[in-house]
Short mmCIF file of C-alpha atoms and ligand atoms in Angstrom, two decimals:
data_model
loop_
_atom_site.label_atom_id
_atom_site.label_comp_id
_atom_site.label_asym_id
_atom_site.label_seq_id
_atom_site.Cartn_x
_atom_site.Cartn_y
_atom_site.Cartn_z
CA MET A 1 21.87 -51.52 -19.51
CA ALA A 2 23.30 -54.62 -17.79
CA PHE A 3 27.04 -54.98 -18.08
CA THR A 4 28.34 -58.02 -19.97
CA PHE A 5 31.93 -59.23 -20.09
CA PRO A 6 33.54 -59.78 -23.49
CA THR A 7 34.80 -63.30 -24.10
CA SER A 8 38.50 -64.02 -24.40
CA THR A 9 39.87 -63.78 -27.93
CA ILE A 10 42.69 -66.26 -27.18
CA PRO A 11 42.43 -69.23 -29.58
CA PRO A 12 42.10 -72.76 -28.13
CA LEU A 13 45.33 -74.03 -26.58
CA ASP A 14 45.71 -76.88 -29.07
CA GLN A 15 45.59 -74.47 -32.03
CA ALA A 16 49.26 -73.51 -32.30
CA PRO A 17 52.30 -75.07 -33.95
CA ALA A 18 53.67 -77.82 -31.68
CA LEU A 19 57.18 -76.81 -30.60
CA ARG A 20 59.77 -79.16 -29.09
CA TRP A 21 60.63 -77.65 -25.70
CA GLY A 22 63.82 -78.16 -23.71
CA ILE A 23 63.65 -77.37 -19.99
CA LEU A 24 66.70 -76.09 -18.08
CA ALA A 25 66.47 -77.16 -14.37
CA THR A 26 64.43 -79.73 -12.50
CA GLY A 27 62.84 -77.78 -9.64
CA TRP A 28 59.26 -76.97 -8.66
CA ILE A 29 58.28 -74.67 -11.52
CA ALA A 30 59.94 -76.91 -14.13
CA SER A 31 57.66 -79.71 -12.95
CA GLN A 32 54.51 -77.54 -13.05
CA PHE A 33 55.41 -76.28 -16.52
CA ALA A 34 55.98 -79.78 -17.94
CA GLU A 35 52.66 -81.03 -16.53
CA SER A 36 50.75 -77.99 -17.77
CA LEU A 37 52.08 -78.41 -21.32
CA HIS A 38 51.26 -82.13 -21.31
CA ARG A 39 47.72 -81.75 -19.95
CA HIS A 40 46.48 -78.65 -21.72
CA SER A 41 48.40 -78.03 -24.93
CA GLY A 42 49.85 -79.69 -28.01
CA GLN A 43 53.34 -78.43 -27.07
CA ILE A 44 55.97 -81.17 -26.73
CA VAL A 45 58.32 -81.39 -23.75
CA ALA A 46 61.17 -83.01 -25.68
CA ALA A 47 64.09 -82.80 -23.22
CA VAL A 48 65.19 -81.69 -19.79
CA ALA A 49 68.65 -80.75 -18.49
CA SER A 50 70.02 -80.64 -14.97
CA ARG A 51 73.35 -79.85 -13.35
CA ASP A 52 73.18 -83.47 -12.23
CA ALA A 53 72.70 -86.40 -14.64
CA ASP A 54 70.67 -88.50 -12.18
CA ARG A 55 68.26 -85.65 -11.47
CA ALA A 56 67.78 -85.11 -15.21
CA GLU A 57 67.01 -88.80 -15.73
CA GLN A 58 64.62 -88.92 -12.78
CA PHE A 59 62.74 -85.79 -13.94
CA ALA A 60 62.50 -87.16 -17.48
CA ARG A 61 61.12 -90.48 -16.22
CA GLN A 62 58.66 -88.79 -13.86
CA HIS A 63 57.24 -86.54 -16.60
CA GLY A 64 57.47 -88.90 -19.58
CA ILE A 65 60.12 -86.79 -21.34
CA PRO A 66 62.04 -88.71 -24.03
CA ALA A 67 65.50 -87.09 -23.67
CA TYR A 68 67.60 -85.78 -20.81
CA TYR A 69 70.97 -84.04 -20.59
CA PRO A 70 73.59 -83.85 -17.82
CA SER A 71 74.27 -80.17 -18.48
CA TYR A 72 72.42 -77.08 -19.65
CA GLU A 73 75.10 -76.56 -22.32
CA ALA A 74 74.34 -79.97 -23.86
CA LEU A 75 70.61 -79.28 -24.10
CA VAL A 76 70.88 -75.88 -25.80
CA ALA A 77 73.21 -77.48 -28.39
CA ALA A 78 70.69 -80.22 -29.29
CA SER A 79 69.51 -79.81 -32.88
CA ASP A 80 66.03 -81.24 -32.24
CA ILE A 81 65.06 -78.59 -29.65
CA ASP A 82 62.99 -75.62 -30.94
CA VAL A 83 62.80 -73.52 -27.79
CA VAL A 84 64.37 -73.40 -24.32
CA TYR A 85 62.58 -72.70 -21.02
CA VAL A 86 64.80 -71.36 -18.20
CA ALA A 87 63.45 -72.62 -14.85
CA ALA A 88 66.48 -72.11 -12.59
CA PRO A 89 66.62 -69.56 -9.70
CA HIS A 90 66.74 -65.83 -10.57
CA SER A 91 70.53 -65.62 -10.14
CA GLU A 92 70.97 -67.96 -13.14
CA HIS A 93 68.42 -66.36 -15.51
CA ALA A 94 70.70 -63.96 -17.40
CA ARG A 95 73.48 -66.52 -17.85
CA LEU A 96 71.14 -69.27 -19.06
CA ALA A 97 69.14 -66.94 -21.31
CA LEU A 98 72.44 -65.88 -22.92
CA LEU A 99 73.45 -69.55 -23.25
CA ALA A 100 70.26 -70.30 -25.20
CA ILE A 101 70.50 -67.13 -27.30
CA GLU A 102 74.13 -67.73 -28.24
CA ALA A 103 73.08 -71.24 -29.36
CA GLY A 104 70.41 -69.64 -31.55
CA LYS A 105 67.51 -71.03 -29.48
CA PRO A 106 64.39 -68.96 -28.74
CA VAL A 107 64.05 -68.65 -24.99
CA LEU A 108 61.29 -68.30 -22.39
CA VAL A 109 62.85 -67.09 -19.12
CA GLU A 110 61.06 -67.52 -15.79
CA LYS A 111 60.15 -64.38 -13.89
CA PRO A 112 61.94 -62.19 -13.02
CA PHE A 113 63.57 -62.02 -16.47
CA THR A 114 66.88 -61.18 -14.75
CA THR A 115 67.92 -59.86 -11.34
CA THR A 116 68.72 -56.30 -12.49
CA ALA A 117 67.92 -53.91 -15.32
CA ASP A 118 71.58 -54.05 -16.40
CA GLU A 119 71.35 -57.83 -16.83
CA ALA A 120 68.06 -57.45 -18.71
CA ARG A 121 69.72 -54.99 -21.13
CA LEU A 122 72.54 -57.50 -21.75
CA VAL A 123 70.10 -60.29 -22.57
CA VAL A 124 67.89 -58.10 -24.75
CA GLU A 125 70.92 -56.76 -26.61
CA ALA A 126 72.15 -60.33 -27.26
CA ALA A 127 68.68 -61.45 -28.42
CA ARG A 128 68.45 -58.55 -30.87
CA ARG A 129 72.03 -58.96 -32.10
CA ASN A 130 71.52 -62.69 -32.71
CA GLN A 131 67.95 -62.20 -33.98
CA VAL A 132 66.68 -64.74 -31.45
CA PHE A 133 63.26 -64.58 -29.79
CA ALA A 134 63.28 -63.91 -26.02
CA MET A 135 60.35 -63.54 -23.60
CA GLU A 136 59.78 -63.34 -19.84
CA ALA A 137 57.52 -66.07 -18.44
CA MET A 138 55.17 -63.48 -16.90
CA TRP A 139 52.33 -65.96 -17.39
CA THR A 140 49.59 -63.62 -16.09
CA ARG A 141 49.83 -61.52 -19.26
CA TYR A 142 48.82 -64.49 -21.40
CA LEU A 143 45.80 -65.65 -19.35
CA PRO A 144 42.25 -65.16 -20.69
CA GLN A 145 41.39 -62.76 -17.82
CA SER A 146 44.15 -60.40 -18.99
CA ASP A 147 42.80 -60.54 -22.53
CA VAL A 148 39.32 -59.66 -21.22
CA ALA A 149 40.74 -56.79 -19.14
CA ARG A 150 42.60 -55.41 -22.17
CA GLN A 151 39.38 -55.54 -24.19
CA LEU A 152 37.43 -53.69 -21.48
CA LEU A 153 40.06 -50.97 -21.33
CA ALA A 154 40.22 -50.62 -25.11
CA ALA A 155 36.40 -50.32 -25.22
CA GLY A 156 36.53 -47.51 -22.63
CA ALA A 157 34.52 -49.44 -20.01
CA LEU A 158 36.75 -48.13 -17.24
CA GLY A 159 37.31 -44.63 -18.63
CA GLY A 160 40.71 -43.18 -17.79
CA ILE A 161 42.74 -45.18 -15.28
CA GLN A 162 43.21 -43.28 -12.03
CA LEU A 163 44.60 -45.89 -9.66
CA VAL A 164 46.00 -49.44 -9.92
CA LEU A 165 46.10 -51.58 -6.79
CA ALA A 166 47.88 -54.94 -6.49
CA ASP A 167 49.64 -57.01 -3.88
CA HIS A 168 51.42 -60.33 -3.65
CA GLY A 169 52.40 -61.68 -0.25
CA GLN A 170 53.15 -65.17 0.97
CA LEU A 171 54.62 -66.50 4.21
CA LEU A 172 57.72 -68.27 2.91
CA PRO A 173 60.26 -70.51 4.67
CA ARG A 174 63.42 -68.86 6.02
CA ASP A 175 65.57 -71.70 4.71
CA GLY A 176 64.28 -71.39 1.13
CA ARG A 177 65.81 -69.67 -1.91
CA LEU A 178 63.86 -66.45 -1.22
CA PHE A 179 66.05 -65.75 1.81
CA LYS A 180 69.32 -66.34 -0.09
CA PRO A 181 70.84 -63.18 -1.62
CA GLU A 182 73.21 -65.36 -3.68
CA LEU A 183 70.15 -66.78 -5.53
CA GLY A 184 68.57 -63.33 -5.97
CA GLY A 185 66.28 -63.75 -2.96
CA GLY A 186 63.84 -61.21 -1.56
CA ALA A 187 60.17 -60.34 -1.93
CA LEU A 188 60.46 -57.81 -4.75
CA LEU A 189 62.19 -60.02 -7.32
CA ASP A 190 60.08 -63.10 -6.66
CA LEU A 191 56.61 -61.82 -5.67
CA GLY A 192 56.69 -58.02 -6.06
CA ILE A 193 57.45 -58.49 -9.75
CA TYR A 194 53.79 -59.50 -10.24
CA PRO A 195 52.14 -56.30 -8.94
CA ILE A 196 54.86 -54.18 -10.60
CA SER A 197 54.32 -55.94 -13.94
CA PHE A 198 50.52 -55.64 -13.50
CA ALA A 199 50.81 -51.86 -13.03
CA SER A 200 53.16 -51.63 -16.00
CA ALA A 201 50.74 -53.54 -18.24
CA PHE A 202 48.06 -50.89 -17.72
CA LEU A 203 50.00 -47.70 -16.92
CA GLY A 204 53.44 -48.16 -18.50
CA ALA A 205 56.69 -47.06 -16.84
CA PRO A 206 56.36 -44.85 -13.75
CA ARG A 207 58.05 -41.48 -13.36
CA THR A 208 58.53 -41.89 -9.62
CA VAL A 209 59.06 -44.86 -7.30
CA GLN A 210 58.54 -44.48 -3.53
CA VAL A 211 59.05 -47.40 -1.18
CA LEU A 212 58.46 -48.06 2.49
CA GLY A 213 59.61 -51.43 3.79
CA SER A 214 62.05 -53.58 5.64
CA MET A 215 64.81 -56.13 5.26
CA SER A 216 65.05 -59.48 7.01
CA ASP A 217 67.83 -62.09 6.91
CA GLY A 218 69.75 -60.04 4.34
CA VAL A 219 66.95 -59.69 1.76
CA ASP A 220 64.05 -57.28 1.20
CA ALA A 221 61.16 -58.88 3.09
CA GLN A 222 58.16 -56.58 2.87
CA CYS A 223 57.29 -53.23 1.33
CA THR A 224 54.65 -50.96 -0.08
CA ILE A 225 55.44 -49.20 -3.35
CA THR A 226 53.82 -46.07 -4.70
CA LEU A 227 54.38 -45.49 -8.40
CA GLY A 228 53.64 -42.05 -9.84
CA TYR A 229 52.93 -41.33 -13.49
CA GLY A 230 53.11 -37.55 -13.46
CA GLN A 231 49.64 -36.92 -14.85
CA ALA A 232 46.49 -35.91 -12.97
CA GLY A 233 47.50 -37.84 -9.87
CA VAL A 234 47.52 -41.22 -11.61
CA GLN A 235 49.29 -43.73 -9.39
CA ALA A 236 49.74 -47.39 -8.46
CA GLU A 237 49.68 -48.65 -4.87
CA LEU A 238 51.44 -52.01 -4.65
CA SER A 239 52.77 -54.23 -1.90
CA THR A 240 54.71 -57.43 -1.44
CA SER A 241 55.81 -59.60 1.46
CA VAL A 242 57.53 -62.89 2.19
CA LEU A 243 56.54 -62.53 5.87
CA ALA A 244 52.75 -62.89 5.57
CA LYS A 245 50.02 -64.08 3.24
CA THR A 246 48.19 -61.01 1.95
CA PRO A 247 44.92 -60.74 -0.05
CA ASN A 248 46.77 -61.20 -3.38
CA ARG A 249 44.17 -59.13 -5.20
CA ALA A 250 44.40 -56.48 -7.88
CA ALA A 251 42.13 -53.73 -9.16
CA ILE A 252 42.03 -51.06 -11.84
CA ALA A 253 40.04 -48.00 -10.79
CA GLY A 254 38.94 -45.80 -13.68
CA THR A 255 36.84 -42.70 -14.13
CA HIS A 256 33.90 -44.80 -15.46
CA GLY A 257 34.24 -48.06 -13.54
CA LEU A 258 36.20 -50.45 -11.37
CA LEU A 259 37.67 -53.80 -12.48
CA GLU A 260 38.68 -56.20 -9.69
CA PHE A 261 40.73 -59.37 -10.02
CA GLY A 262 40.00 -62.11 -7.46
CA SER A 263 42.69 -63.85 -5.44
CA PRO A 264 45.29 -64.74 -6.52
CA PHE A 265 45.12 -62.14 -9.28
CA PHE A 266 48.11 -63.51 -11.19
CA ALA A 267 46.52 -66.95 -11.81
CA PRO A 268 43.17 -67.83 -13.45
CA THR A 269 40.60 -65.94 -11.38
CA THR A 270 37.27 -64.12 -11.26
CA LEU A 271 36.88 -60.63 -12.69
CA SER A 272 34.34 -58.22 -11.20
CA TYR A 273 33.18 -55.01 -12.84
CA SER A 274 31.19 -52.28 -11.16
CA ASP A 275 30.23 -48.78 -12.25
CA ILE A 276 31.11 -45.69 -10.23
CA GLY A 277 28.09 -45.85 -7.89
CA LEU A 278 29.29 -46.53 -4.35
CA GLU A 279 26.54 -49.10 -3.75
CA SER A 280 26.56 -50.62 -7.26
CA GLU A 281 26.45 -54.41 -7.33
CA PRO A 282 29.47 -55.78 -9.19
CA THR A 283 29.02 -58.11 -12.15
CA SER A 284 31.41 -61.04 -11.69
CA ARG A 285 32.66 -63.72 -14.03
CA PRO A 286 35.18 -66.49 -13.42
CA VAL A 287 37.59 -66.58 -16.35
CA ASP A 288 38.92 -70.04 -17.27
CA ARG A 289 38.49 -72.13 -14.13
CA ASP A 290 39.29 -75.24 -16.26
CA THR A 291 43.02 -74.66 -15.87
CA PRO A 292 43.48 -73.83 -12.18
CA MET A 293 46.61 -72.14 -10.82
CA HIS A 294 49.85 -73.36 -12.35
CA GLU A 295 48.14 -75.65 -14.85
CA ALA A 296 47.63 -72.37 -16.72
CA LEU A 297 51.39 -71.91 -17.27
CA CYS A 298 50.81 -73.38 -20.75
CA TYR A 299 49.08 -70.20 -22.03
CA GLN A 300 52.41 -68.35 -22.22
CA ALA A 301 54.06 -71.30 -24.02
CA VAL A 302 51.28 -71.49 -26.59
CA ALA A 303 51.45 -67.71 -27.09
CA LEU A 304 55.19 -68.03 -27.71
CA ALA A 305 54.58 -70.80 -30.28
CA ARG A 306 52.18 -68.49 -32.13
CA TYR A 307 54.61 -65.56 -32.01
CA LEU A 308 57.40 -67.65 -33.53
CA ASP A 309 54.99 -68.85 -36.21
CA GLU A 310 54.15 -65.21 -36.98
CA GLY A 311 57.87 -64.41 -37.33
CA ARG A 312 57.99 -62.14 -34.30
CA SER A 313 61.18 -61.49 -32.31
CA GLU A 314 59.45 -60.65 -29.03
CA SER A 315 56.08 -60.72 -27.31
CA PRO A 316 53.66 -58.00 -28.45
CA LEU A 317 51.94 -58.27 -25.05
CA HIS A 318 55.15 -57.77 -23.10
CA PRO A 319 57.84 -56.14 -25.24
CA LEU A 320 61.47 -56.44 -24.16
CA ASP A 321 61.83 -52.69 -23.61
CA GLU A 322 58.97 -52.93 -21.11
CA VAL A 323 60.68 -55.89 -19.43
CA ILE A 324 63.80 -53.72 -18.95
CA ALA A 325 61.70 -50.84 -17.57
CA ILE A 326 60.04 -53.19 -15.07
CA MET A 327 63.45 -54.45 -13.91
CA GLN A 328 64.47 -50.79 -13.50
CA THR A 329 61.48 -50.21 -11.19
CA VAL A 330 62.46 -53.30 -9.18
CA ASP A 331 66.06 -52.02 -8.98
CA ASP A 332 64.85 -48.62 -7.75
CA ALA A 333 62.62 -50.17 -5.11
CA ARG A 334 65.31 -52.61 -3.92
CA HIS A 335 67.96 -49.92 -3.71
CA GLN A 336 65.67 -47.62 -1.69
CA LEU A 337 65.44 -50.46 0.85
CA GLY A 338 69.24 -50.70 0.89
CA TYR A 339 69.31 -54.15 -0.71
CA ARG A 340 72.10 -54.77 -3.19
CA LEU A 341 72.67 -58.21 -4.66
CA PRO A 342 76.14 -59.74 -4.19
CA TRP A 343 77.02 -59.05 -7.86
CA GLU A 344 75.93 -55.38 -7.56
CA GLN A 345 78.36 -54.53 -4.75
N1 LIG B 1 55.56 -68.55 -12.63
C1 LIG B 1 55.40 -68.95 -11.39
O1 LIG B 1 54.30 -69.02 -10.86
C2 LIG B 1 56.60 -69.36 -10.61
C3 LIG B 1 56.45 -70.09 -9.44
C4 LIG B 1 57.61 -70.53 -8.77
C5 LIG B 1 58.86 -70.19 -9.26
N2 LIG B 1 58.96 -69.44 -10.38
C6 LIG B 1 60.29 -69.05 -10.88
O2 LIG B 1 61.00 -70.20 -11.27
C7 LIG B 1 62.37 -70.11 -10.91
C8 LIG B 1 62.74 -71.37 -10.14
O3 LIG B 1 61.93 -71.45 -8.99
P1 LIG B 1 61.61 -72.88 -8.29
O4 LIG B 1 60.62 -72.58 -7.21
O5 LIG B 1 61.26 -73.87 -9.31
O6 LIG B 1 63.02 -73.21 -7.64
P2 LIG B 1 63.55 -74.61 -7.14
O7 LIG B 1 62.43 -75.55 -6.85
O8 LIG B 1 64.52 -74.31 -6.06
O9 LIG B 1 64.32 -75.21 -8.40
C9 LIG B 1 65.34 -74.54 -9.03
C10 LIG B 1 66.13 -75.52 -9.89
O10 LIG B 1 67.11 -74.78 -10.60
C11 LIG B 1 68.28 -75.56 -10.76
N3 LIG B 1 69.43 -74.72 -10.38
C12 LIG B 1 70.34 -74.20 -11.23
N4 LIG B 1 71.24 -73.46 -10.59
C13 LIG B 1 70.90 -73.51 -9.28
C14 LIG B 1 71.47 -72.96 -8.12
N5 LIG B 1 72.57 -72.18 -8.15
N6 LIG B 1 70.89 -73.21 -6.92
C15 LIG B 1 69.79 -73.98 -6.86
N7 LIG B 1 69.19 -74.55 -7.93
C16 LIG B 1 69.75 -74.32 -9.15
C17 LIG B 1 68.12 -76.81 -9.94
O11 LIG B 1 67.86 -77.88 -10.84
P3 LIG B 1 69.06 -78.77 -11.46
O12 LIG B 1 70.26 -78.59 -10.57
O13 LIG B 1 68.53 -80.15 -11.44
O14 LIG B 1 69.30 -78.26 -12.81
C18 LIG B 1 66.88 -76.57 -9.10
O15 LIG B 1 66.10 -77.72 -8.93
C19 LIG B 1 62.51 -68.81 -10.09
O16 LIG B 1 63.16 -67.85 -10.88
C20 LIG B 1 61.09 -68.39 -9.78
O17 LIG B 1 60.90 -66.98 -9.81
C21 LIG B 1 57.88 -69.04 -11.07
#
């Protein structure tokens, strides 16, 4: 019988309570996020904050945002903001997430959630203590392709998972934030987090972490990571690099079939399914090409709006304990490469 893909069960993007978002920082991802929310959802970008008043004003004007603040502290204190999005570099994530949580504001924190598992535990503990919603902006989890993949797995189309493959590599400038340890630079925290989170989504926390790689300019620059799960040889083979563009693909190999994610696997892409025959033709389907690349950042924001409406304290697709476990895997990999962040010394 011909294979057919299930359709995504994610409701339309305009069918969620419209939250008033406040954005902390005015960099590249903050801009992409604001545009994505405007173009594809009913979510409201109500305010932006910067460390610099002029930058806040300029960003607000550029993106048609009604309010701007000259400090992050001022924005999180604003009574007409429902939820805060942290879009600063990794090194600031824990501090700014805590700032929002202590102000009682639900918070969406850019990936990686924090720079270390210890920081992640601090933020999660504060969120639970204050009964405030917190979520990592691991946007891939909330895309329609991930929903389709979860359905295929639940229906047994792949059988038991034997191997997960994923890589994320880009050639990135030496003068950028990824080569600055003081901003949490390095391949693993910025790019490697995607393949590690992908493996976690389908296999959970690994029992063993083995890394082969190298440092450059004081940060981890490239590595392969083998994760072991202690059962029947199940493993994940992952890689990341800031020294070269790599295929940026992912695959889940099961005992009944193979599911492949086109490049880049972490953004809206094409899924291909094939059965176990070596010469089997794959069945392919693009999933949501209407919101290309970062225009799809809005899916995670709309999911968060639904979760708050449902009275949840964290994402059911990416629970906070899993976020901590992922940061632990990143810690392990980083430390095996001999890379310690300035605040870990
Ligand atoms: N989901 C994705 O696909 C994706 C893609 C790219 C980046 N990201 C994530 O988004 C975060 C920001 O990345 P980006 O590429 O947007 O960075 P960026 O362009 O360098 O912008 C970062 C912004 O953060 C603010 N900031 C606060 N403290 C800072 C500090 N100590 N040094 C520098 N800037 C500081 C600055 O804005 P103000 O001073 O005006 O407040 C700055 O414009 C990272 O954690 C990254 O992992 C996610």
